[in-house]
C-alpha cells in the first residue's frame, strides 16, 4: 500500500460516520494535501479497480461522504488559499483548495483584502463545513434571499476524474451531454455530491463587504403570530435605496427549548438574554447596507412585529460583528441540537439516524408551518422545525424516542414527499440526497434531475468508481 494510503483501523473510525449518524465502512483512507497527491493516490487505486468515496469536513447530514467499501479520500488537509485578485467592477476572487472551511476562508479573505474588504456571500451556519463540500452538496445558507444561490459565487472548479485527468469547468461555458443536451459546465460539479469527480480547486467570487450589518430577533408567544409576521413580509418587504433584508429565519418552540436547556454548556450563547418559556417562535433577521437605511428598515420591522403580537422590549438588535456571530451560533444551535439528540438515540438503537424534510412548499408560511405541526401532533411525534421562512423552506426534523417512532417518522416524510411532489418535482434541497435520502425517498425524486446526474456521471465517470451509492443506486 502506498505511503499516503492507510489501512482502515479504529484510529480512523470517526471518518465513517457523519452528522446524520449514517455510518459506513472502507478498506483504506488517505489525506492528500495537494492536487498532485490526489492524482498519485488515484493512480494506485485505479490500477487495482478500487472505488473511491470523497469526503470533506464530515458535516454532511445525508451520508453523501460516507463510504460503503473501497477507499475513503478525506480532503480536509487540502485547506490552503492559492491566489487572489480584484476585478475592475470591485468584486474579488480567491482561489482555494476544497478542504478549507468557512472559518479559515473568512480569515483568509479578511487578511488578503484589507484595503477593499470583501466577503463570500454564501453563509451556511455550519462554519466548519468545507468549501468543496458546500459546492458538492449545494449547501446554501441564510442570506440567499438577498444574494441568491451559492453556485453564483463559484466561478470555476478544477475537477479530477478516476484516472487522474483534470478538467477546468468555468461558469458560462457549455458542455454537451448525451442526447445533444447542453448545460452550463459548472452544473456538472456543483450539487453533484462527488459523483462526477474530485474537486481539487475552486475560484470563488467575492463581493464588497456591506458598510453595516444588523442582526435582529423577534419573539412571539404564538406560532400564528410569527407566521403572520412572515406572511406580512411577503406582502410588503421593507426596503430602501440604502439597505436590504438579507435573512429571515424561523426557529420553533422545540428548538428554542432544547437550546435553552443546553445554554449553560454553550459559552457564546449563554452571553445572550434568556428566552421566556412562553415563547413559541423566534424570527432571526439580517439587514445589510448603510446605517441610515438599516435603521429605517429596523423601525418598520419593529412596527410589524408589534402588530403581530411581538413585544419590542424582548427583541434583540445587534450590529457588532462579534454579537452577530453569537446570533449565527444560536441559529446553528437549532440544527446542532437535533444532531445531538439523534446521536443519543443512535447510541440506544443503531438503526436510528437523522430524518428530516428539506423541501420548499407552496402556500403561505402560516399554512406550511401549520400543516407540518398538525401532522406531527396527530402521530404523537416530536419535531424541531426551523429554516428559511421567506421561501417556505423549512427543515422539519423528527425526534424519535424509539425505533417505532423512527419508522413512523419515515412514513410521514414519505407522505410529505408524495404530496409536495404533486405540486412540484422533488429536487435535492440544500443538503443533497446522498445515501440516506435516497433510501428514504427513492422513486419520489425528480426523474429529470436523476437523468441529468446519470448523463454527467457517464461523461466524467463512466466506470462508476467515484462516490458510489449517492443520489441513485
Coordinates of C-alpha atoms in Angstrom, one line a residue:
X1 CA 0.0 0.0 0.0
X2 CA 1.3 3.5 -0.9
X3 CA 2.9 5.6 1.7
X4 CA 0.0 8.0 1.9
X5 CA -2.8 5.4 1.8
X6 CA -3.5 3.9 5.2
X7 CA -5.4 0.7 6.1
X8 CA -8.7 1.5 7.8
X9 CA -8.4 0.9 11.5
X10 CA -10.0 2.1 14.8
X11 CA -7.9 5.3 14.6
X12 CA -10.0 6.4 11.6
X13 CA -13.4 5.3 12.7
X14 CA -14.7 8.9 13.1
X15 CA -14.4 9.3 9.4
X16 CA -17.0 6.5 8.8
X17 CA -20.0 8.5 10.2
X18 CA -21.4 12.0 9.5
X19 CA -23.7 14.3 11.4
X20 CA -26.8 12.3 10.5
X21 CA -25.3 9.3 12.2
X22 CA -25.4 7.4 8.9
X23 CA -22.4 5.1 9.1
X24 CA -20.3 3.1 6.6
X25 CA -17.1 1.1 6.1
X26 CA -13.9 1.3 4.0
X27 CA -10.8 -0.7 3.4
X28 CA -8.4 2.3 3.3
X29 CA -8.2 6.0 3.8
X30 CA -6.0 8.9 2.6
X31 CA -5.5 12.6 3.4
X32 CA -3.9 14.3 0.4
X33 CA -2.6 17.8 0.7
X34 CA -2.4 18.7 -3.0
X35 CA -3.8 18.0 -6.4
X36 CA -0.6 16.1 -7.2
X37 CA -1.1 13.8 -4.2
X38 CA -4.7 13.2 -5.2
X39 CA -3.5 12.1 -8.7
X40 CA -0.9 9.8 -7.2
X41 CA -3.4 8.1 -4.9
X42 CA -5.9 7.6 -7.7
X43 CA -3.2 6.1 -9.9
X44 CA -2.6 3.4 -7.4
X45 CA -6.3 2.8 -6.7
X46 CA -7.3 2.8 -10.4
X47 CA -4.7 0.1 -11.2
X48 CA -6.5 -2.2 -8.7
X49 CA -10.0 -1.1 -9.6
X50 CA -10.8 0.2 -6.1
X51 CA -13.8 2.6 -5.8
X52 CA -13.3 5.9 -4.0
X53 CA -15.6 8.0 -1.8
X54 CA -14.7 11.7 -1.4
X55 CA -15.0 13.4 2.0
X56 CA -14.6 17.0 3.3
X57 CA -15.4 18.3 6.7
X58 CA -17.7 15.4 7.8
X59 CA -20.6 17.9 8.4
X60 CA -23.0 16.3 5.9
X61 CA -26.4 15.1 7.0
X62 CA -27.3 12.7 4.2
X63 CA -24.5 10.2 4.2
X64 CA -23.1 11.5 0.9
X65 CA -19.4 11.4 2.1
X66 CA -19.8 8.1 3.9
X67 CA -18.2 5.1 2.1
X68 CA -19.7 1.7 1.6
X69 CA -16.5 -0.1 0.9
X70 CA -13.4 0.7 -1.1
X71 CA -11.2 3.8 -0.4
X72 CA -12.1 6.9 1.5
X73 CA -10.3 10.1 0.4
X74 CA -10.6 12.9 3.0
X75 CA -9.7 16.3 1.6
X76 CA -9.6 18.3 4.9
X77 CA -5.8 18.8 4.6
X78 CA -6.2 20.5 1.2
X79 CA -7.1 23.7 3.1
X80 CA -5.0 26.5 1.6
X81 CA -5.7 29.7 -0.3
X82 CA -3.8 29.6 -3.6
X83 CA -4.3 33.1 -5.1
X84 CA -6.5 36.2 -5.1
X85 CA -7.2 39.4 -7.1
X86 CA -9.7 42.2 -7.6
X87 CA -11.8 42.6 -10.8
X88 CA -12.4 46.0 -12.4
X89 CA -16.0 46.0 -11.1
X90 CA -14.8 46.0 -7.5
X91 CA -15.6 42.3 -6.8
X92 CA -12.8 40.0 -5.6
X93 CA -11.7 36.5 -6.5
X94 CA -10.0 33.9 -4.3
X95 CA -8.6 30.5 -5.4
X96 CA -8.8 27.9 -2.7
X97 CA -8.3 24.2 -2.1
X98 CA -11.6 22.2 -1.4
X99 CA -10.8 21.4 2.2
X100 CA -10.7 25.0 3.5
X101 CA -13.5 25.6 6.0
X102 CA -15.7 28.7 6.3
X103 CA -13.9 29.9 9.4
X104 CA -10.5 29.8 7.7
X105 CA -11.9 31.1 4.4
X106 CA -13.2 34.2 6.2
X107 CA -9.8 34.8 7.9
X108 CA -8.0 34.5 4.6
X109 CA -10.4 36.9 2.9
X110 CA -10.1 39.4 5.7
X111 CA -6.3 39.2 5.6
X112 CA -6.0 39.3 1.8
X113 CA -8.5 42.1 1.1
X114 CA -7.7 44.6 3.8
X115 CA -7.7 47.6 1.5
X116 CA -11.1 46.9 -0.1
X117 CA -12.8 44.5 2.3
X118 CA -14.7 41.6 0.7
X119 CA -16.8 38.7 1.8
X120 CA -18.2 35.4 0.3
X121 CA -22.0 35.8 0.5
X122 CA -22.5 32.0 0.8
X123 CA -23.3 31.7 4.5
X124 CA -24.2 28.2 5.9
X125 CA -24.4 28.4 9.7
X126 CA -22.1 25.3 9.9
X127 CA -18.8 27.2 9.9
X128 CA -16.7 24.0 10.0
X129 CA -18.1 23.0 6.6
X130 CA -15.6 22.8 3.8
X131 CA -15.9 24.9 0.6
X132 CA -15.6 21.8 -1.5
X133 CA -18.4 20.1 0.5
X134 CA -20.6 23.2 0.1
X135 CA -20.1 23.1 -3.6
X136 CA -20.7 19.4 -3.9
X137 CA -23.8 19.3 -1.7
X138 CA -25.4 22.5 -3.0
X139 CA -25.4 24.0 0.6
X140 CA -26.9 27.5 0.7
X141 CA -27.1 29.5 3.9
X142 CA -29.3 32.1 5.5
X143 CA -28.6 35.1 3.2
X144 CA -30.0 33.5 0.0
X145 CA -33.0 35.9 -0.3
X146 CA -30.6 38.8 -0.9
X147 CA -27.6 37.3 -2.6
X148 CA -29.0 34.3 -4.4
X149 CA -27.8 30.7 -4.7
X150 CA -24.3 29.6 -3.6
X151 CA -23.4 28.4 -7.1
X152 CA -23.5 32.1 -8.3
X153 CA -20.4 32.7 -6.2
X154 CA -18.3 29.8 -7.6
X155 CA -16.6 31.0 -10.8
X156 CA -14.8 27.8 -11.7
X157 CA -13.6 24.5 -10.4
X158 CA -10.8 22.0 -11.2
X159 CA -12.3 18.5 -11.2
X160 CA -10.3 15.3 -11.4
X161 CA -11.7 12.0 -12.8
X162 CA -10.9 8.5 -11.5
X163 CA -8.0 8.2 -14.0
X164 CA -6.3 11.4 -12.6
X165 CA -7.2 13.6 -15.5
X166 CA -8.1 17.2 -14.6
X167 CA -10.8 19.3 -16.3
X168 CA -11.4 23.0 -15.5
X169 CA -15.1 23.9 -15.5
X170 CA -15.9 27.6 -15.8
X171 CA -19.2 29.5 -15.4
X172 CA -20.7 30.4 -18.8
X173 CA -19.1 27.6 -20.7
X174 CA -21.3 24.8 -22.2
X175 CA -20.7 21.1 -22.0
X176 CA -22.6 18.6 -24.2
X177 CA -24.2 15.6 -22.6
X178 CA -25.6 12.6 -24.4
X179 CA -28.8 13.2 -26.4
X180 CA -27.4 16.6 -27.6
X181 CA -28.3 18.2 -24.3
X182 CA -26.0 21.2 -23.4
X183 CA -25.6 22.5 -19.8
X184 CA -23.5 25.1 -18.1
X185 CA -20.2 23.4 -17.4
X186 CA -20.3 24.2 -13.7
X187 CA -23.5 22.3 -13.1
X188 CA -21.6 19.1 -13.8
X189 CA -19.8 19.5 -10.5
X190 CA -21.9 21.8 -8.3
X191 CA -24.5 19.9 -6.3
X192 CA -23.5 16.6 -7.8
X193 CA -22.2 15.1 -4.5
X194 CA -18.9 13.9 -5.9
X195 CA -20.4 11.5 -8.5
X196 CA -18.7 13.3 -11.4
X197 CA -15.2 13.8 -9.9
X198 CA -13.0 15.2 -7.2
X199 CA -13.0 19.0 -6.9
X200 CA -9.3 19.9 -6.3
X201 CA -9.6 23.7 -6.6
X202 CA -12.3 26.4 -6.6
X203 CA -12.3 30.0 -7.7
X204 CA -14.8 31.9 -5.6
X205 CA -16.5 35.2 -6.4
X206 CA -16.5 37.8 -3.6
X207 CA -18.5 40.9 -3.0
X208 CA -17.5 44.2 -1.3
X209 CA -18.5 44.0 2.4
X210 CA -21.6 45.9 3.3
X211 CA -20.9 49.1 5.2
X212 CA -23.0 47.8 8.1
X213 CA -24.9 44.6 9.1
X214 CA -27.6 44.4 11.8
X215 CA -28.9 41.2 13.4
X216 CA -32.4 41.4 14.7
X217 CA -34.5 38.8 16.6
X218 CA -38.2 39.0 17.3
X219 CA -40.1 36.7 19.7
X220 CA -43.7 35.6 19.6
X221 CA -45.8 33.7 22.2
X222 CA -47.9 32.0 19.4
X223 CA -46.7 30.4 16.2
X224 CA -49.6 32.1 14.4
X225 CA -48.1 35.5 15.3
X226 CA -44.7 34.5 13.9
X227 CA -46.4 33.2 10.8
X228 CA -48.4 36.5 10.4
X229 CA -45.2 38.4 10.7
X230 CA -43.5 36.4 7.9
X231 CA -46.5 36.5 5.6
X232 CA -46.7 40.2 6.3
X233 CA -43.1 40.5 5.0
X234 CA -44.1 38.5 1.9
X235 CA -46.9 41.0 1.2
X236 CA -44.6 44.0 1.6
X237 CA -40.9 43.6 2.2
X238 CA -39.4 46.7 3.8
X239 CA -36.6 48.1 1.7
X240 CA -35.0 51.4 0.5
X241 CA -32.1 52.6 -1.6
X242 CA -29.6 52.1 1.2
X243 CA -30.3 48.7 2.8
X244 CA -31.9 45.4 2.2
X245 CA -33.1 42.4 4.3
X246 CA -30.7 39.5 3.8
X247 CA -32.1 36.8 6.0
X248 CA -35.5 35.8 7.6
X249 CA -35.0 32.6 9.7
X250 CA -37.7 30.8 11.7
X251 CA -36.9 28.8 14.9
X252 CA -39.7 26.9 16.5
X253 CA -40.6 26.1 20.1
X254 CA -38.9 22.7 20.3
X255 CA -35.6 24.1 19.1
X256 CA -35.8 27.0 21.5
X257 CA -36.5 24.7 24.4
X258 CA -33.5 22.4 23.6
X259 CA -31.2 25.4 23.1
X260 CA -32.3 26.9 26.4
X261 CA -31.7 23.6 28.2
X262 CA -28.2 23.5 26.8
X263 CA -27.4 27.2 27.4
X264 CA -25.2 26.6 30.5
X265 CA -22.8 24.5 28.3
X266 CA -22.7 26.9 25.3
X267 CA -20.2 29.6 26.0
X268 CA -21.2 32.1 23.4
X269 CA -25.0 31.5 23.6
X270 CA -25.1 31.9 27.4
X271 CA -24.0 35.5 26.9
X272 CA -27.3 36.2 25.1
X273 CA -30.5 37.1 27.1
X274 CA -32.6 34.2 28.2
X275 CA -35.9 33.4 26.4
X276 CA -39.2 33.0 28.3
X277 CA -40.9 29.6 28.5
X278 CA -44.0 31.1 26.9
X279 CA -42.2 32.0 23.7
X280 CA -43.2 29.7 20.8
X281 CA -41.3 31.1 17.9
X282 CA -38.3 33.3 17.1
X283 CA -37.6 35.1 13.8
X284 CA -34.0 36.0 13.2
X285 CA -33.3 38.6 10.5
X286 CA -30.3 40.3 9.0
X287 CA -30.3 43.7 7.3
X288 CA -27.3 44.7 5.1
X289 CA -26.4 48.1 3.8
X290 CA -25.8 51.6 5.1
X291 CA -26.7 52.6 8.7
X292 CA -29.4 55.1 7.8
X293 CA -31.1 52.6 5.6
X294 CA -30.8 49.8 8.1
X295 CA -32.3 51.9 10.9
X296 CA -35.3 52.8 8.7
X297 CA -36.0 49.1 7.9
X298 CA -35.5 48.1 11.6
X299 CA -38.2 50.6 12.6
X300 CA -40.6 49.1 10.0
X301 CA -39.8 45.6 11.2
X302 CA -40.4 46.6 14.8
X303 CA -43.8 48.0 13.9
X304 CA -44.8 44.9 12.0
X305 CA -43.7 42.7 14.9
X306 CA -45.8 44.7 17.4
X307 CA -48.8 44.5 15.1
X308 CA -48.4 40.7 15.1
X309 CA -48.1 40.5 18.9
X310 CA -44.4 40.7 19.5
X311 CA -43.0 42.6 22.5
X312 CA -40.5 45.3 21.4
X313 CA -38.8 45.1 24.8
X314 CA -37.9 41.5 24.2
X315 CA -36.5 42.0 20.7
X316 CA -32.7 41.7 20.1
X317 CA -30.8 44.2 17.9
X318 CA -27.0 44.0 17.4
X319 CA -24.6 45.5 14.9
X320 CA -21.1 44.5 16.1
X321 CA -19.6 41.5 14.2
X322 CA -18.9 39.6 17.3
X323 CA -22.5 40.0 18.5
X324 CA -23.9 38.9 15.1
X325 CA -21.7 35.9 15.3
X326 CA -23.4 34.9 18.5
X327 CA -26.8 35.0 16.8
X328 CA -25.4 32.9 14.0
X329 CA -24.2 30.4 16.6
X330 CA -27.7 30.5 18.1
X331 CA -29.3 29.8 14.7
X332 CA -26.9 26.9 14.1
X333 CA -27.7 25.5 17.5
X334 CA -31.2 24.7 16.2
X335 CA -29.6 22.2 13.9
X336 CA -26.9 21.1 16.3
X337 CA -29.5 20.2 19.0
X338 CA -31.1 17.8 16.5
X339 CA -27.8 16.2 15.7
X340 CA -27.0 15.8 19.5
X341 CA -30.5 14.3 20.1
X342 CA -30.1 11.8 17.2
X343 CA -26.6 10.9 18.4
X344 CA -28.1 10.0 21.8
X345 CA -30.9 7.9 20.2
X346 CA -28.4 6.3 17.8
X347 CA -26.4 5.0 20.8
X348 CA -29.5 3.4 22.2
X349 CA -30.5 1.9 18.8
X350 CA -28.1 1.8 15.9
X351 CA -31.0 1.7 13.4
X352 CA -31.9 5.3 14.2
X353 CA -30.5 8.0 12.0
X354 CA -31.5 11.6 11.2
X355 CA -34.7 12.0 9.3
X356 CA -35.9 15.4 8.2
X357 CA -37.7 17.2 5.4
X358 CA -35.8 19.7 3.3
X359 CA -38.1 21.0 0.6
X360 CA -39.8 24.2 -0.4
X361 CA -43.6 24.2 -0.2
X362 CA -46.3 26.3 -1.9
X363 CA -48.8 28.4 0.1
X364 CA -48.4 30.9 2.9
X365 CA -45.9 30.4 5.6
X366 CA -48.7 30.0 8.1
X367 CA -50.3 27.2 6.0
X368 CA -46.9 25.4 5.6
X369 CA -45.9 25.6 9.3
X370 CA -49.4 24.7 10.5
X371 CA -49.6 21.7 8.3
X372 CA -46.3 20.3 9.5
X373 CA -47.2 20.9 13.1
X374 CA -50.6 19.3 12.8
X375 CA -49.4 16.1 11.2
X376 CA -46.6 15.7 13.7
X377 CA -49.0 16.1 16.5
X378 CA -51.5 13.7 15.0
X379 CA -48.9 10.9 15.1
X380 CA -47.6 11.8 18.5
X381 CA -44.2 12.7 17.1
X382 CA -41.9 15.4 18.4
X383 CA -40.1 17.5 15.8
X384 CA -37.8 20.5 15.6
X385 CA -38.8 23.0 12.9
X386 CA -36.6 25.8 11.7
X387 CA -35.4 27.3 8.4
X388 CA -35.7 29.9 5.7
X389 CA -39.1 31.5 6.2
X390 CA -39.5 33.7 3.1
X391 CA -39.2 30.7 0.8
X392 CA -41.3 28.3 2.9
X393 CA -38.1 26.3 3.0
X394 CA -38.4 24.7 6.4
X395 CA -36.2 21.9 7.9
X396 CA -38.6 19.6 9.7
X397 CA -36.5 17.2 11.9
X398 CA -38.3 14.3 13.6
X399 CA -37.1 13.4 17.1
X400 CA -37.9 9.7 17.6
X401 CA -37.9 8.4 21.1
X402 CA -37.9 4.8 19.8
X403 CA -37.4 2.8 16.6
X404 CA -41.2 2.5 16.3
X405 CA -41.4 6.3 16.2
X406 CA -38.5 6.4 13.8
X407 CA -40.4 4.2 11.4
X408 CA -43.5 6.4 11.8
X409 CA -41.3 9.4 11.0
X410 CA -40.0 7.9 7.8
X411 CA -43.6 7.1 6.7
X412 CA -44.6 10.7 7.4
X413 CA -41.6 12.1 5.5
X414 CA -42.5 9.9 2.5
X415 CA -46.1 11.1 2.7
X416 CA -44.9 14.7 2.7
X417 CA -42.7 14.0 -0.3
X418 CA -45.6 12.5 -2.3
X419 CA -47.8 15.5 -1.5
X420 CA -45.1 18.1 -2.3
X421 CA -44.1 16.1 -5.4
X422 CA -47.6 16.5 -6.8
X423 CA -47.1 20.3 -6.6
X424 CA -43.5 20.4 -7.8
X425 CA -40.8 17.9 -8.8
X426 CA -38.7 16.9 -5.9
X427 CA -35.1 18.1 -6.4
X428 CA -32.4 17.9 -3.7
X429 CA -32.6 20.5 -1.0
X430 CA -29.5 22.3 0.2
X431 CA -28.0 19.2 1.8
X432 CA -28.1 16.9 -1.2
X433 CA -29.6 13.4 -1.5
X434 CA -26.6 11.3 -0.6
X435 CA -27.4 7.7 0.5
X436 CA -29.7 8.5 3.4
X437 CA -32.4 10.5 1.5
X438 CA -32.1 8.1 -1.5
X439 CA -33.0 5.2 0.8
X440 CA -36.0 7.1 2.3
X441 CA -37.3 8.9 -0.8
X442 CA -36.2 6.6 -3.6
X443 CA -38.5 6.8 -6.6
X444 CA -40.1 10.1 -5.3
X445 CA -37.0 12.0 -6.5
X446 CA -37.4 14.0 -9.8
X447 CA -36.8 11.9 -12.8
X448 CA -35.4 14.8 -14.8
X449 CA -32.8 15.5 -12.1
X450 CA -31.7 11.9 -11.8
X451 CA -31.4 11.6 -15.5
X452 CA -29.2 14.7 -15.8
X453 CA -27.0 13.3 -12.9
X454 CA -26.6 10.0 -14.8
X455 CA -25.6 11.8 -18.0
X456 CA -23.0 13.8 -16.1
X457 CA -21.7 10.6 -14.5
X458 CA -21.5 8.9 -17.9
X459 CA -19.4 11.8 -19.1
X460 CA -16.9 12.0 -16.3
X461 CA -17.0 8.7 -14.5
X462 CA -18.3 6.0 -16.9
X463 CA -16.9 3.2 -14.8
X464 CA -18.9 4.5 -11.7
X465 CA -15.9 4.4 -9.4
X466 CA -16.5 7.7 -7.5
X467 CA -19.0 8.2 -4.7
X468 CA -21.0 5.1 -5.5
X469 CA -24.4 5.0 -3.9
X470 CA -25.1 8.7 -3.9
X471 CA -28.3 10.0 -5.5
X472 CA -29.3 6.7 -7.1
X473 CA -28.4 3.0 -6.9

